[in-house]
């Protein structure tokens, strides 16, 4: 039996519509638009359940706080803004990464992270 609370439905929708990986605090802020009384502890609990169920994964980017995203997303990479610490999805991948591995090595996965400033931080700095 699948038991969905209203909180889980709202939080699930936040993940579904997110354009970039979100921190628990960002997820909570977004979900509060629909459920103003939502607490951060509930958000953490729901995230843990989503991860256990395989619907959401933790995004592990060096230098970034833990972010989460839907597992329905295709292969992609990230841009970490060093000013506002937000993570953004990159579109596409780099060709030829596998050719960097020494002869005879088998590449199974790769991570690419770009670091810098996002468009709004660049504008603010001008
Ligand atoms: Zn930024
Ligand atoms: Zn890639």
Short mmCIF file of C-alpha atoms and ligand atoms in Angstrom, two decimals:
data_model
loop_
_atom_site.label_atom_id
_atom_site.label_comp_id
_atom_site.label_asym_id
_atom_site.label_seq_id
_atom_site.Cartn_x
_atom_site.Cartn_y
_atom_site.Cartn_z
CA UNK A 1 0.00 0.00 0.00
CA UNK A 2 1.28 3.43 -0.92
CA UNK A 3 0.46 6.00 1.71
CA UNK A 4 1.05 9.56 0.63
CA UNK A 5 0.71 12.37 3.07
CA UNK A 6 -0.03 15.84 1.78
CA UNK A 7 3.48 16.88 2.82
CA UNK A 8 5.04 14.17 0.69
CA UNK A 9 2.89 15.11 -2.28
CA UNK A 10 3.90 18.77 -2.02
CA UNK A 11 7.58 17.92 -1.47
CA UNK A 12 7.51 15.43 -4.35
CA UNK A 13 6.16 18.18 -6.60
CA UNK A 14 8.96 20.53 -5.49
CA UNK A 15 11.54 17.96 -6.63
CA UNK A 16 9.66 17.33 -9.85
CA UNK A 17 9.61 21.01 -10.81
CA UNK A 18 13.03 22.01 -9.52
CA UNK A 19 15.30 23.39 -12.24
CA UNK A 20 18.42 22.77 -10.18
CA UNK A 21 19.47 20.73 -7.13
CA UNK A 22 18.07 22.15 -3.90
CA UNK A 23 19.21 22.19 -0.27
CA UNK A 24 16.73 21.07 2.40
CA UNK A 25 16.22 24.73 3.38
CA UNK A 26 15.43 25.71 -0.23
CA UNK A 27 13.07 22.74 -0.54
CA UNK A 28 11.34 23.80 2.68
CA UNK A 29 10.96 27.42 1.48
CA UNK A 30 9.47 26.27 -1.81
CA UNK A 31 7.06 23.81 -0.15
CA UNK A 32 5.92 26.45 2.37
CA UNK A 33 4.22 28.32 -0.48
CA UNK A 34 1.67 25.50 -0.38
CA UNK A 35 2.05 24.36 3.25
CA UNK A 36 2.94 27.42 5.33
CA UNK A 37 3.27 25.41 8.56
CA UNK A 38 5.76 22.90 7.14
CA UNK A 39 8.74 22.34 9.44
CA UNK A 40 12.33 21.63 8.40
CA UNK A 41 12.35 18.34 10.41
CA UNK A 42 9.51 17.05 8.22
CA UNK A 43 11.47 18.05 5.13
CA UNK A 44 14.54 16.11 6.31
CA UNK A 45 12.38 13.07 7.10
CA UNK A 46 10.67 13.18 3.71
CA UNK A 47 13.99 13.58 1.88
CA UNK A 48 15.33 10.51 3.67
CA UNK A 49 12.24 8.54 2.64
CA UNK A 50 12.50 9.74 -0.97
CA UNK A 51 16.17 8.71 -1.06
CA UNK A 52 15.35 5.28 0.42
CA UNK A 53 12.61 4.86 -2.19
CA UNK A 54 15.00 5.82 -4.98
CA UNK A 55 13.05 8.90 -6.10
CA UNK A 56 15.63 11.44 -4.98
CA UNK A 57 19.42 11.37 -4.77
CA UNK A 58 21.95 13.38 -2.86
CA UNK A 59 24.18 15.49 -5.07
CA UNK A 60 27.72 15.31 -3.81
CA UNK A 61 29.73 18.28 -5.06
CA UNK A 62 32.98 19.19 -3.30
CA UNK A 63 32.64 22.60 -1.67
CA UNK A 64 28.84 22.61 -1.75
CA UNK A 65 26.34 21.91 1.03
CA UNK A 66 24.25 18.74 0.54
CA UNK A 67 21.75 19.23 -2.28
CA UNK A 68 19.08 16.87 -3.54
CA UNK A 69 17.52 16.23 -6.93
CA UNK A 70 15.04 13.89 -8.57
CA UNK A 71 16.53 10.64 -9.88
CA UNK A 72 14.33 11.07 -12.98
CA UNK A 73 16.84 13.60 -14.30
CA UNK A 74 19.17 12.52 -17.08
CA UNK A 75 22.96 12.49 -16.94
CA UNK A 76 24.17 16.02 -16.32
CA UNK A 77 26.80 18.06 -14.51
CA UNK A 78 26.86 21.01 -12.18
CA UNK A 79 27.98 24.59 -11.81
CA UNK A 80 28.65 25.77 -8.26
CA UNK A 81 28.40 29.52 -7.72
CA UNK A 82 31.14 30.37 -5.24
CA UNK A 83 29.31 33.57 -4.25
CA UNK A 84 25.78 32.44 -3.43
CA UNK A 85 26.69 28.72 -3.09
CA UNK A 86 23.80 27.67 -5.32
CA UNK A 87 24.19 24.66 -7.57
CA UNK A 88 22.99 24.79 -11.16
CA UNK A 89 22.49 22.03 -13.69
CA UNK A 90 24.61 22.11 -16.83
CA UNK A 91 23.15 20.98 -20.11
CA UNK A 92 25.11 18.36 -21.98
CA UNK A 93 28.39 16.65 -21.34
CA UNK A 94 31.99 16.86 -22.48
CA UNK A 95 32.98 14.67 -25.37
CA UNK A 96 36.06 12.54 -25.10
CA UNK A 97 36.35 12.41 -21.29
CA UNK A 98 36.92 8.66 -21.50
CA UNK A 99 40.00 9.21 -23.65
CA UNK A 100 41.68 10.89 -20.65
CA UNK A 101 41.99 7.52 -18.89
CA UNK A 102 45.25 5.59 -19.39
CA UNK A 103 45.32 2.81 -21.95
CA UNK A 104 43.57 -0.33 -20.75
CA UNK A 105 41.55 1.45 -18.05
CA UNK A 106 37.77 1.21 -18.11
CA UNK A 107 35.85 4.39 -17.25
CA UNK A 108 32.49 3.69 -15.61
CA UNK A 109 31.35 7.14 -14.56
CA UNK A 110 32.56 10.69 -14.29
CA UNK A 111 31.78 13.90 -12.47
CA UNK A 112 32.37 17.36 -13.87
CA UNK A 113 31.88 20.46 -11.73
CA UNK A 114 32.37 24.00 -12.95
CA UNK A 115 33.08 26.64 -10.30
CA UNK A 116 32.59 30.38 -10.61
CA UNK A 117 29.85 32.99 -10.35
CA UNK A 118 26.27 32.65 -11.55
CA UNK A 119 24.68 35.32 -13.77
CA UNK A 120 22.94 37.14 -10.89
CA UNK A 121 26.15 37.25 -8.81
CA UNK A 122 28.14 38.54 -11.81
CA UNK A 123 25.55 41.32 -12.29
CA UNK A 124 25.60 42.24 -8.59
CA UNK A 125 29.38 42.52 -8.62
CA UNK A 126 29.39 45.07 -11.44
ZN1 LIG B 1 25.50 33.11 -7.49
ZN1 LIG B 2 28.91 13.66 -18.32
#
